[in-house]
mmCIF file of C-alpha atoms and ligand atoms in Angstrom:
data_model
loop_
_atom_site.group_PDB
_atom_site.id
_atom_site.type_symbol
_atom_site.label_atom_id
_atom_site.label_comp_id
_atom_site.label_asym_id
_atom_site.label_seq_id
_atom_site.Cartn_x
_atom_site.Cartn_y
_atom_site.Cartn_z
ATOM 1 C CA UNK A 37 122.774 85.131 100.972
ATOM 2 C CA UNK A 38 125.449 84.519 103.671
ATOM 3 C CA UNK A 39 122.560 82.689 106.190
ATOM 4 C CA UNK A 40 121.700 79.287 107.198
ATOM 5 C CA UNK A 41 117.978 79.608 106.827
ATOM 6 C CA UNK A 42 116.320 82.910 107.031
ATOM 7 C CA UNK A 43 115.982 83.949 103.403
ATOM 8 C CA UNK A 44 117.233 80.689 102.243
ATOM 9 C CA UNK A 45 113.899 80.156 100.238
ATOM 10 C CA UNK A 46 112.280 83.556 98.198
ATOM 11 C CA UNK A 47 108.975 83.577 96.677
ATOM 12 C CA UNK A 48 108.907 86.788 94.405
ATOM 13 C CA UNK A 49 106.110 88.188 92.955
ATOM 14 C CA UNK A 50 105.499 91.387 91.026
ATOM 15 C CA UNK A 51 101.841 92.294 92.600
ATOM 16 C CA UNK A 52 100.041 90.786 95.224
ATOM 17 C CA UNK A 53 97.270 92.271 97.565
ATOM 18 C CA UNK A 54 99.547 91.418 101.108
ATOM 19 C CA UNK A 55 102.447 89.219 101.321
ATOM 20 C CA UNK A 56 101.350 88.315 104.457
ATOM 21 C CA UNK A 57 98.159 87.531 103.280
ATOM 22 C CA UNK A 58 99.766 85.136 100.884
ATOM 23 C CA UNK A 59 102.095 83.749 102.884
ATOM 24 C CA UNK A 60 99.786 82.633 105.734
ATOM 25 C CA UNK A 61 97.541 81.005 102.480
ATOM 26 C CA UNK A 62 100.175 79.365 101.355
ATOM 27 C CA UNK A 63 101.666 78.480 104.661
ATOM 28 C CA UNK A 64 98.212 76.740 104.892
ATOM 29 C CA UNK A 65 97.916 74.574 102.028
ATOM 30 C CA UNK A 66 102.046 73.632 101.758
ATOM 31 C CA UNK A 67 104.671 72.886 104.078
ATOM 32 C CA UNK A 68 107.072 75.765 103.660
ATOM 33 C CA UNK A 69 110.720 75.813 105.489
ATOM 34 C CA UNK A 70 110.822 78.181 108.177
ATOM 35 C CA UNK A 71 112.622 81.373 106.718
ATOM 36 C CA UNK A 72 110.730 81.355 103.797
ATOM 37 C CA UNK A 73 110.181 84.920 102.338
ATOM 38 C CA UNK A 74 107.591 86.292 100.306
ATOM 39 C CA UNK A 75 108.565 89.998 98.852
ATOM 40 C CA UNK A 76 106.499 91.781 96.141
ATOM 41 C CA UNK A 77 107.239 94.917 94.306
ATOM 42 C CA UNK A 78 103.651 95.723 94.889
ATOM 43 C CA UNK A 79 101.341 95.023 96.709
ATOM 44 C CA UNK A 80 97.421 96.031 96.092
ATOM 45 C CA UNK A 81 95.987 96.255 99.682
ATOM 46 C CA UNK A 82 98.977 95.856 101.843
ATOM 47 C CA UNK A 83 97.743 95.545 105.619
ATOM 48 C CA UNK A 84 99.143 97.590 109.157
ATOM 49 C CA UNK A 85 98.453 97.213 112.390
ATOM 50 C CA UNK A 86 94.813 97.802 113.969
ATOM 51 C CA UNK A 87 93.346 97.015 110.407
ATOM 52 C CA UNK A 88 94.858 100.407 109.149
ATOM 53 C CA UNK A 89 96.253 100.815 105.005
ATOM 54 C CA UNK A 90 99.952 100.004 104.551
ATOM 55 C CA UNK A 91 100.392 101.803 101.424
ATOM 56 C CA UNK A 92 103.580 101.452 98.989
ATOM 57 C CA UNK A 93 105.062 101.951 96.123
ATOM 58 C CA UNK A 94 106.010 99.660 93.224
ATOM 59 C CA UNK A 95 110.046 99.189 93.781
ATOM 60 C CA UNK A 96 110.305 101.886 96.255
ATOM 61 C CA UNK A 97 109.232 100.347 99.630
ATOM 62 C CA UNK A 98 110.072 96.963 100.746
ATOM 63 C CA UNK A 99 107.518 94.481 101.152
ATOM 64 C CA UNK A 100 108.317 91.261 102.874
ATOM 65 C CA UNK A 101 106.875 88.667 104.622
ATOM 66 C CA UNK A 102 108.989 85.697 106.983
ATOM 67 C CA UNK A 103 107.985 82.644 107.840
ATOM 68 C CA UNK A 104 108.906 81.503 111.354
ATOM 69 C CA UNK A 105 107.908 78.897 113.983
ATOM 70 C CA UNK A 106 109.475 79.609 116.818
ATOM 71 C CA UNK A 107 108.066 77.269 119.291
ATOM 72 C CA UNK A 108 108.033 79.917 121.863
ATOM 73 C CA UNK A 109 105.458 79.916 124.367
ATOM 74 C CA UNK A 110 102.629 82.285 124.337
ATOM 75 C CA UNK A 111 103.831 84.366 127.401
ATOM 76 C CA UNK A 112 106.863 85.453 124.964
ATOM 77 C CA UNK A 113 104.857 86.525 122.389
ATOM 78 C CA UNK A 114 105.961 90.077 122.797
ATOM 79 C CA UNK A 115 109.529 89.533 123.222
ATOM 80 C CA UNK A 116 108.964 87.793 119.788
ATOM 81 C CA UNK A 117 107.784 91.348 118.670
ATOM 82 C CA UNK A 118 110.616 92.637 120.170
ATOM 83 C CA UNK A 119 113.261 90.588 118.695
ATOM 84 C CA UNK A 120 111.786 91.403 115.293
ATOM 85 C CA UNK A 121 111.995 95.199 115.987
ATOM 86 C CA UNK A 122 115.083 95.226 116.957
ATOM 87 C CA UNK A 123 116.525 93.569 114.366
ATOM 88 C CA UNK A 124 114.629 95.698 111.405
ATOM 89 C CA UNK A 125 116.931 98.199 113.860
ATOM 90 C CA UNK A 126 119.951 97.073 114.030
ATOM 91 C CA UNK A 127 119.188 96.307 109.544
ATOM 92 C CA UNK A 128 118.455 100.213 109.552
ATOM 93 C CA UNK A 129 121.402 101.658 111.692
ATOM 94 C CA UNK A 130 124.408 99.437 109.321
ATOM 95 C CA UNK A 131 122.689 101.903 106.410
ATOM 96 C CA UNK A 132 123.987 104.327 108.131
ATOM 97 C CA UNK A 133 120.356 105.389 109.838
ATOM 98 C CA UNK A 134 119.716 106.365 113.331
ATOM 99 C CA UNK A 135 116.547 104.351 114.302
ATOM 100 C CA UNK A 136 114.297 104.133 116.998
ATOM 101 C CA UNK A 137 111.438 101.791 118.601
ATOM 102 C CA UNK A 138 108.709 103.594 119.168
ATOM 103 C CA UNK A 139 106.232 101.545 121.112
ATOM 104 C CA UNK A 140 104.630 98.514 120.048
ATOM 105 C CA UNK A 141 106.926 98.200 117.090
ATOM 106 C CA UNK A 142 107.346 101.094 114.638
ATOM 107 C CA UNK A 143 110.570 102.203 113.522
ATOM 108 C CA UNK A 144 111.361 105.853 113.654
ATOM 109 C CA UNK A 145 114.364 108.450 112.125
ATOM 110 C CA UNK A 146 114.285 111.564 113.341
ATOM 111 C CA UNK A 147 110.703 110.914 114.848
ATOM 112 C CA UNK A 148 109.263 109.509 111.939
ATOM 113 C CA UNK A 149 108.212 106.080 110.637
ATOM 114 C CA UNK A 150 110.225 104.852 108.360
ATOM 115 C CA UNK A 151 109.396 101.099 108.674
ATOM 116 C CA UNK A 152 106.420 98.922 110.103
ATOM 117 C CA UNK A 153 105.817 95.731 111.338
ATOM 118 C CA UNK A 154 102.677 93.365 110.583
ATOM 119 C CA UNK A 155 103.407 89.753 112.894
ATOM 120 C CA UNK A 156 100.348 87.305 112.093
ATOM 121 C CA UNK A 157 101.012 84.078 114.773
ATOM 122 C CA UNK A 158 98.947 81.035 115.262
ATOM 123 C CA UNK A 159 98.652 79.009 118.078
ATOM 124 C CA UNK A 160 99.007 75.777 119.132
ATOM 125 C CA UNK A 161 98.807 74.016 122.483
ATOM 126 C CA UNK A 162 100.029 77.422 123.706
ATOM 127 C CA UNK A 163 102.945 77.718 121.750
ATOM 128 C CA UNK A 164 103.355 79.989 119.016
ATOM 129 C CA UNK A 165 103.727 77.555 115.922
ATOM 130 C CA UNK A 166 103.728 79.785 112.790
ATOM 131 C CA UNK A 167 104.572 83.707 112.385
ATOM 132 C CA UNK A 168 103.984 85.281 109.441
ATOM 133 C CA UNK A 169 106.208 88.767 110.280
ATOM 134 C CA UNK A 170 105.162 90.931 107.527
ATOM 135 C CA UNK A 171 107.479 94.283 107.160
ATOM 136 C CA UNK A 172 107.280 97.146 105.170
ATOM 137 C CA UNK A 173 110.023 100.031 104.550
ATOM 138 C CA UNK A 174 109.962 103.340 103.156
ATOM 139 C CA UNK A 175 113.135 103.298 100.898
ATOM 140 C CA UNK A 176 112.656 106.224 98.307
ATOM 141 C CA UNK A 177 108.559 106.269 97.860
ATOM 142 C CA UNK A 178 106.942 110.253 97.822
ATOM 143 C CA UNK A 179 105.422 110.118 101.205
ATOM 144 C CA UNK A 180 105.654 113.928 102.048
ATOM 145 C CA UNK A 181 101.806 114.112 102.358
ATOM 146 C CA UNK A 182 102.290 111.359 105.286
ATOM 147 C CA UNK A 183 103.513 114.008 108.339
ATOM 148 C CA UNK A 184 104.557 111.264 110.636
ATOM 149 C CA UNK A 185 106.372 109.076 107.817
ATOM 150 C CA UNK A 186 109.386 109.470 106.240
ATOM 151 C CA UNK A 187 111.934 106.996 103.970
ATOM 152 C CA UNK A 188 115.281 106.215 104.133
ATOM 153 C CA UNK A 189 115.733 108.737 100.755
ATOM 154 C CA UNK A 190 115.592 111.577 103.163
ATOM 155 C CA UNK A 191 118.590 110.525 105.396
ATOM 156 C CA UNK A 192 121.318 109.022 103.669
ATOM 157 C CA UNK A 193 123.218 109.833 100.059
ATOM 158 C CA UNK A 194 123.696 105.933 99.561
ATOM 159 C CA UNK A 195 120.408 104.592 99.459
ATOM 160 C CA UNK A 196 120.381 100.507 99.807
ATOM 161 C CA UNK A 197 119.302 98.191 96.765
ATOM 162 C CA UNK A 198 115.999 96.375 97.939
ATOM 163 C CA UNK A 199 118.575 92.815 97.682
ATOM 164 C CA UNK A 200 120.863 95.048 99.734
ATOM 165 C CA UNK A 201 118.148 95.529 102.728
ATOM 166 C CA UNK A 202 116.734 92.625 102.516
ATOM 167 C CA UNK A 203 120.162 90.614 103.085
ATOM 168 C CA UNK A 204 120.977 93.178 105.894
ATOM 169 C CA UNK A 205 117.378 92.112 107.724
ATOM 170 C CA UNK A 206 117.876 88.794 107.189
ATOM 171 C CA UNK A 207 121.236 88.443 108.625
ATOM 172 C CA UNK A 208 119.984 90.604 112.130
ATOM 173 C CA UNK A 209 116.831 88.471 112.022
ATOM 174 C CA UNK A 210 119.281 84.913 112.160
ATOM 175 C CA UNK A 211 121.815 86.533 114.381
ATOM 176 C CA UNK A 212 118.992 87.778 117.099
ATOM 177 C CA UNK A 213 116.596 84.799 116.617
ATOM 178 C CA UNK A 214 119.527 82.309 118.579
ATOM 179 C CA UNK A 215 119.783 85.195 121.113
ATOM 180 C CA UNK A 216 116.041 84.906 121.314
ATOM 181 C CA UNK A 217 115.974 80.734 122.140
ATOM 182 C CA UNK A 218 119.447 81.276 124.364
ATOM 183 C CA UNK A 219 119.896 84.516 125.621
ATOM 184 C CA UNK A 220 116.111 86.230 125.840
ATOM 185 C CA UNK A 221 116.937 89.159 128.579
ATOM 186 C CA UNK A 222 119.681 90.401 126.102
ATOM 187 C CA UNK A 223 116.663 91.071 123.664
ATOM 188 C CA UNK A 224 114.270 92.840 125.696
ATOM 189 C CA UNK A 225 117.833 94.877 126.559
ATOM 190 C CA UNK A 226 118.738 95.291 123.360
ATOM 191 C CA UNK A 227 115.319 96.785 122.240
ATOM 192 C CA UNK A 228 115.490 99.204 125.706
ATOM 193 C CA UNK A 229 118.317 100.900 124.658
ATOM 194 C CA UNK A 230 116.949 101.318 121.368
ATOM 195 C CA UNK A 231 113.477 102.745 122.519
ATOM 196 C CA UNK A 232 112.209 105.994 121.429
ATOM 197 C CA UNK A 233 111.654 108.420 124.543
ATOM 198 C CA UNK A 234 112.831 105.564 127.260
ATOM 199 C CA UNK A 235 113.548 107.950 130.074
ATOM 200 C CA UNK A 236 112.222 111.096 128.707
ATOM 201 C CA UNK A 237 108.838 112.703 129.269
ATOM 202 C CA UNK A 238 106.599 112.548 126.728
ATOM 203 C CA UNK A 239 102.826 113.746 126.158
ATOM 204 C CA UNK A 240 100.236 111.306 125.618
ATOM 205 C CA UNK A 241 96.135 111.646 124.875
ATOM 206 C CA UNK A 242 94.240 108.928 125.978
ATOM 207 C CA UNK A 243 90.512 109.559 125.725
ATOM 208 C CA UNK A 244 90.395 113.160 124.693
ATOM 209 C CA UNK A 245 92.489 114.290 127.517
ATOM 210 C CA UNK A 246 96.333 114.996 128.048
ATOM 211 C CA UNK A 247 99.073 114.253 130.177
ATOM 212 C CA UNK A 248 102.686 113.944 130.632
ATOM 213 C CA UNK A 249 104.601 110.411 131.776
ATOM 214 C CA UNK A 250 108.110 109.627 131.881
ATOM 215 C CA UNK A 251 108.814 106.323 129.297
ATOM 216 C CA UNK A 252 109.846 103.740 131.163
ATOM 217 C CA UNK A 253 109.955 100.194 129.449
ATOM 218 C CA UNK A 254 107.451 97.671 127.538
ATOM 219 C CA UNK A 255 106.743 94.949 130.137
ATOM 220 C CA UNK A 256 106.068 91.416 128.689
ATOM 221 C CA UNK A 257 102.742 91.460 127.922
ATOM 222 C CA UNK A 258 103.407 94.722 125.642
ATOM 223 C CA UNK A 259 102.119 97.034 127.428
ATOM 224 C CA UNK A 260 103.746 100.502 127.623
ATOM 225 C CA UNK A 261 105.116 101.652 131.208
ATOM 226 C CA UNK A 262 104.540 105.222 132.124
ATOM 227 C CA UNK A 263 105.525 106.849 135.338
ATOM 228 C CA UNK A 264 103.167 109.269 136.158
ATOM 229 C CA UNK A 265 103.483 111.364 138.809
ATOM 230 C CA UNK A 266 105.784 109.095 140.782
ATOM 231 C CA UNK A 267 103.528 105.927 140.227
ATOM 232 C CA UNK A 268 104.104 103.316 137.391
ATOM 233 C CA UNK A 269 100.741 103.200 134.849
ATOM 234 C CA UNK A 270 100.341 100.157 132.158
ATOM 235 C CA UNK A 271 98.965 100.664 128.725
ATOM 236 C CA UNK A 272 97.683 98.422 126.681
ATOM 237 C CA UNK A 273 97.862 98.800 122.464
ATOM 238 C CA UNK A 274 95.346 101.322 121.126
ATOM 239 C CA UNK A 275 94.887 102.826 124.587
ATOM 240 C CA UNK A 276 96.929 106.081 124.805
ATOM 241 C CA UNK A 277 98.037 107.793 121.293
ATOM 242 C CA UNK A 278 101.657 109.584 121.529
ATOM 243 C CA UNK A 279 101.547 113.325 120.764
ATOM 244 C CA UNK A 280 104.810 114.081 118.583
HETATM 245 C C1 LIG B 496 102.244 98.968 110.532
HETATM 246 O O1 LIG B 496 103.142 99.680 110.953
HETATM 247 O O2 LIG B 496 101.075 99.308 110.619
HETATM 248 C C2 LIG B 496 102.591 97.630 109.941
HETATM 249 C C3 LIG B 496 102.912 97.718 108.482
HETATM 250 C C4 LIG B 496 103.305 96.391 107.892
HETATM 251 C C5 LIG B 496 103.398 96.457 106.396
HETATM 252 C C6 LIG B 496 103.962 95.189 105.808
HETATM 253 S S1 LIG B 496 104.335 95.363 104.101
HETATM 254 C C7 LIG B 496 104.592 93.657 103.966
HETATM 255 C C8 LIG B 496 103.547 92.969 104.817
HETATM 256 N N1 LIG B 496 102.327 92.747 104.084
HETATM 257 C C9 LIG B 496 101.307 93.464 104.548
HETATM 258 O O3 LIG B 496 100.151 93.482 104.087
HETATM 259 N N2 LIG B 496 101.708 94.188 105.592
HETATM 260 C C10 LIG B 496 103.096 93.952 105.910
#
């Protein structure tokens, strides 16, 4: 694999319940290189965000976990989130896919999720020290019961090889993690432009009720701004549910 340390190191393993789960074990009991990788074929109780399911299936998602330890401080925690999505992005869009963040960090084609993001830090003296970044892809698994999902099966005629998308993520991961340390406002641009609905008025619920906001950006503590009528509102993860 053409990079200098992301990826340079691959743990594989045919079943496991979460690579991130084994990852941040073995990140405990071994000192691992930073880019280490774990990927399984399968995993038995894969893990999402807010405690949901990821589920997958054997050879037709991609399951991944990266070790990295960034050494950022905890005020950049998000724009480490940010970096990561948009380089699973920028991975997506050179297989010919049209992607899209959709706040915190799911990656949508054609309004669907076709890719999540699991990032497990720990903390030391206020600096992040460890991230596990756990990401999963729909590549050509049946998830037609899912409404909001979709894979990458549905919108291109050349599907990628797993070693195919994992090299492409890799490479965007390297390329936008100096960016991150030297250039961090071209990230949190980078991910703008790429953000599903920026601009565009969108319907939310938030506690049974409706309304409408115009997307405006993710500040730097995550939360989602909304301009509603005429004055800027801040949401925090969890706290408003988009209605697509
Ligand atoms: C989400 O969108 O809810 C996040 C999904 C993250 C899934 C990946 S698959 C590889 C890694 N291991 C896990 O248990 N979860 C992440």
């Amino acid at each position: 694999m053409d990079c200098l340390f992301v990826g340079q190191h691959i743990i594989e393993l045919s079943s496991v319940d979460s690579t991130n789960n084994y990852l941040i074990d073995l990140s405990q009991s071994t000192s691992l290189v930073e880019g280490t990788i774990v990927i399984a074929k399968e995993q038995t109780a894969g893990r999402g965000q807010r405690n949901n399911i990821w589920s997958s299936e054997s050879d037709k998602s991609l399951c991944i976990s990266l070790l990295l330890k960034p050494k950022l401080d905890i005020s950049q925690q998000f724009l480490f989130n940010k970096f990561i999505a948009l380089s699973l992005c920028q991975a997506l869009n050179k297989c010919s896919l049209t992607t899209k963040i959709k706040w915190p960090n799911d990656i949508l084609v054609d309004r669907k999720k076709v890719a999540g993001i699991l990032i497990e830090n720990s903390i030391r003296a206020s600096k992040i020290e460890k991230s596990v970044v756990g990401i999963g892809i729909n590549i050509n698994n049946n998830i037609s019961h899912i409404s909001k999902a979709t894979s990458i099966a549905e919108h291109v005629k050349t599907i990628p090889s797993i070693p195919q998308l994992l090299e492409l993520i890799c490479k965007n991961i390297e390329k936008n993690y100096f960016l991150l340390k030297q250039k961090p406002l071209k990230i949190d641009e980078l991910y703008h432009l790429n953000f599903f609905q920026k601009g565009q008025v969108q319907k939310f619920s938030k506690n049974g009720e409706f309304f409408d906001g115009i997307i405006n950006s993710v500040n730097d503590s995550g939360q989602l701004v909304v301009e509603v009528n005429g004055r800027f509102e801040f949401y925090n993860m969890g706290e408003i549910k988009f209605m697509i």
